[in-house]
Amino acid sequence: VQLVESGGGLVQAGGSLRLSCAASGSIFSINTMGWYRQAPGKQRELVKQRDLVATITSGGSTNYADSVKGRFTISRDGAKNTVYLQMNSLKPEDTAVYYCAAEGAYGPIDWGQGTQVTVSS
């Protein structure tokens, strides 16, 4: 599965951003999609240093990290093969590279290239 993220950028604290992840390839085999983030100072190539933000199944069931509950919303558009992450009330500690992931039975199996989100105080 090929994943391409977009929508990152610089925003002031309290602001909003919407990330998009367009999927292509063998998407029929993917039930769950997720968003992860990697905070500054961590090595981008070390996927174990990426923290789960949210996941969504093909049936629409969602799961969120405690730190983003009530502020972030994950959604998916099956017709467009796209997953979104709406981020509201952003905080400086949300600053990170955000990655889209296709989930397998035991965790992410494919990753996008990442998109930078910077929240200024």
mmCIF file of C-alpha atoms in Angstrom:
data_model
loop_
_atom_site.group_PDB
_atom_site.id
_atom_site.type_symbol
_atom_site.label_atom_id
_atom_site.label_comp_id
_atom_site.label_asym_id
_atom_site.label_seq_id
_atom_site.Cartn_x
_atom_site.Cartn_y
_atom_site.Cartn_z
ATOM 1 C CA VAL A 1 0.000 0.000 0.000
ATOM 2 C CA GLN A 2 1.314 3.445 -0.919
ATOM 3 C CA LEU A 3 0.430 6.299 1.398
ATOM 4 C CA VAL A 4 0.863 10.022 0.794
ATOM 5 C CA GLU A 5 0.205 12.546 3.559
ATOM 6 C CA SER A 6 -0.547 16.218 3.117
ATOM 7 C CA GLY A 7 -1.888 19.135 5.119
ATOM 8 C CA GLY A 8 0.867 19.796 7.623
ATOM 9 C CA GLY A 9 2.193 23.254 8.360
ATOM 10 C CA LEU A 10 2.765 25.958 10.931
ATOM 11 C CA VAL A 11 -0.116 27.061 13.138
ATOM 12 C CA GLN A 12 -0.500 29.036 16.346
ATOM 13 C CA ALA A 13 -1.565 27.377 19.553
ATOM 14 C CA GLY A 14 -5.326 26.978 19.627
ATOM 15 C CA GLY A 15 -5.524 26.699 15.868
ATOM 16 C CA SER A 16 -6.569 23.830 13.616
ATOM 17 C CA LEU A 17 -5.156 21.743 10.800
ATOM 18 C CA ARG A 18 -6.510 18.844 8.764
ATOM 19 C CA LEU A 19 -4.163 16.151 7.574
ATOM 20 C CA SER A 20 -4.996 13.904 4.641
ATOM 21 C CA CYS A 21 -3.615 10.502 3.705
ATOM 22 C CA ALA A 22 -4.273 9.182 0.209
ATOM 23 C CA ALA A 23 -3.893 5.422 -0.178
ATOM 24 C CA SER A 24 -3.256 3.425 -3.327
ATOM 25 C CA GLY A 25 -2.220 -0.110 -4.202
ATOM 26 C CA SER A 26 -3.579 -3.196 -2.393
ATOM 27 C CA ILE A 27 -5.921 -1.193 -0.223
ATOM 28 C CA PHE A 28 -8.603 -3.897 -0.256
ATOM 29 C CA SER A 29 -6.492 -5.862 2.222
ATOM 30 C CA ILE A 30 -6.303 -3.047 4.764
ATOM 31 C CA ASN A 31 -8.953 -2.885 7.475
ATOM 32 C CA THR A 32 -7.431 -0.368 9.858
ATOM 33 C CA MET A 33 -5.659 2.896 9.149
ATOM 34 C CA GLY A 34 -3.795 4.952 11.682
ATOM 35 C CA TRP A 35 -2.053 8.233 12.353
ATOM 36 C CA TYR A 36 1.162 8.306 14.343
ATOM 37 C CA ARG A 37 3.522 11.097 15.291
ATOM 38 C CA GLN A 38 7.171 11.455 16.083
ATOM 39 C CA ALA A 39 8.265 14.307 18.296
ATOM 40 C CA PRO A 40 11.294 16.497 17.559
ATOM 41 C CA GLY A 41 14.652 15.061 18.479
ATOM 42 C CA LYS A 42 13.754 11.481 17.642
ATOM 43 C CA GLN A 43 15.249 9.650 14.702
ATOM 44 C CA ARG A 44 12.752 9.592 11.829
ATOM 45 C CA GLU A 45 13.888 6.184 10.621
ATOM 46 C CA LEU A 46 13.127 4.521 13.963
ATOM 47 C CA VAL A 47 9.461 3.601 13.598
ATOM 48 C CA LYS A 48 9.305 2.362 17.200
ATOM 49 C CA GLN A 49 9.701 5.975 18.294
ATOM 50 C CA ARG A 50 6.443 6.927 16.639
ATOM 51 C CA ASP A 51 3.502 7.339 18.978
ATOM 52 C CA LEU A 52 -0.007 6.292 18.108
ATOM 53 C CA VAL A 53 -2.405 9.217 17.657
ATOM 54 C CA ALA A 54 -5.553 7.569 16.318
ATOM 55 C CA THR A 55 -6.843 4.607 14.352
ATOM 56 C CA ILE A 56 -9.990 3.893 12.365
ATOM 57 C CA THR A 57 -11.351 0.622 11.022
ATOM 58 C CA SER A 58 -13.219 0.082 7.783
ATOM 59 C CA GLY A 59 -16.381 -0.101 9.895
ATOM 60 C CA GLY A 60 -15.710 3.311 11.367
ATOM 61 C CA SER A 61 -14.570 2.305 14.851
ATOM 62 C CA THR A 62 -12.040 4.769 16.216
ATOM 63 C CA ASN A 63 -9.391 4.808 18.896
ATOM 64 C CA TYR A 64 -7.441 7.799 20.218
ATOM 65 C CA ALA A 65 -4.433 8.484 22.371
ATOM 66 C CA ASP A 66 -5.475 10.088 25.660
ATOM 67 C CA SER A 67 -3.474 13.202 24.828
ATOM 68 C CA VAL A 68 -5.628 14.011 21.779
ATOM 69 C CA LYS A 69 -9.076 12.836 22.850
ATOM 70 C CA GLY A 70 -11.656 15.552 22.403
ATOM 71 C CA ARG A 71 -9.350 17.585 20.149
ATOM 72 C CA PHE A 72 -8.531 15.317 17.201
ATOM 73 C CA THR A 73 -10.923 13.423 14.951
ATOM 74 C CA ILE A 74 -9.973 10.651 12.549
ATOM 75 C CA SER A 75 -12.215 9.848 9.604
ATOM 76 C CA ARG A 76 -12.051 8.048 6.281
ATOM 77 C CA ASP A 77 -13.616 8.389 2.854
ATOM 78 C CA GLY A 78 -13.789 4.959 1.265
ATOM 79 C CA ALA A 79 -14.682 6.296 -2.155
ATOM 80 C CA LYS A 80 -11.546 8.449 -2.183
ATOM 81 C CA ASN A 81 -9.334 5.941 -0.330
ATOM 82 C CA THR A 82 -8.379 8.780 1.976
ATOM 83 C CA VAL A 83 -8.024 9.049 5.736
ATOM 84 C CA TYR A 84 -8.182 12.392 7.518
ATOM 85 C CA LEU A 85 -7.038 13.727 10.858
ATOM 86 C CA GLN A 86 -8.814 16.872 11.963
ATOM 87 C CA MET A 87 -6.754 18.546 14.667
ATOM 88 C CA ASN A 88 -8.346 21.289 16.754
ATOM 89 C CA SER A 89 -7.149 23.237 19.789
ATOM 90 C CA LEU A 90 -3.580 22.498 18.861
ATOM 91 C CA LYS A 91 -0.887 22.775 21.513
ATOM 92 C CA PRO A 92 2.878 23.267 21.177
ATOM 93 C CA GLU A 93 3.351 19.715 22.409
ATOM 94 C CA ASP A 94 1.489 18.483 19.323
ATOM 95 C CA THR A 95 4.494 19.567 17.255
ATOM 96 C CA ALA A 96 5.758 16.477 15.450
ATOM 97 C CA VAL A 97 6.085 14.717 12.154
ATOM 98 C CA TYR A 98 2.774 12.986 11.519
ATOM 99 C CA TYR A 99 2.692 9.676 9.695
ATOM 100 C CA CYS A 100 -0.146 7.771 8.132
ATOM 101 C CA ALA A 101 0.010 3.993 8.475
ATOM 102 C CA ALA A 102 -1.741 0.942 7.101
ATOM 103 C CA GLU A 103 -2.265 -1.465 9.980
ATOM 104 C CA GLY A 104 -1.663 -5.200 9.854
ATOM 105 C CA ALA A 105 -2.609 -7.777 12.459
ATOM 106 C CA TYR A 106 0.321 -6.848 14.678
ATOM 107 C CA GLY A 107 0.835 -3.175 13.927
ATOM 108 C CA PRO A 108 1.734 -0.846 11.056
ATOM 109 C CA ILE A 109 2.930 -2.505 7.866
ATOM 110 C CA ASP A 110 3.188 0.485 5.542
ATOM 111 C CA TRP A 111 4.005 4.107 6.228
ATOM 112 C CA GLY A 112 3.679 7.389 4.443
ATOM 113 C CA GLN A 113 6.592 9.793 4.172
ATOM 114 C CA GLY A 114 5.344 12.017 6.988
ATOM 115 C CA THR A 115 4.172 15.604 7.187
ATOM 116 C CA GLN A 116 5.493 18.224 9.602
ATOM 117 C CA VAL A 117 3.123 19.924 12.024
ATOM 118 C CA THR A 118 4.518 22.832 14.016
ATOM 119 C CA VAL A 119 2.469 24.585 16.688
ATOM 120 C CA SER A 120 3.842 27.883 17.937
ATOM 121 C CA SER A 121 3.082 29.233 21.390
#
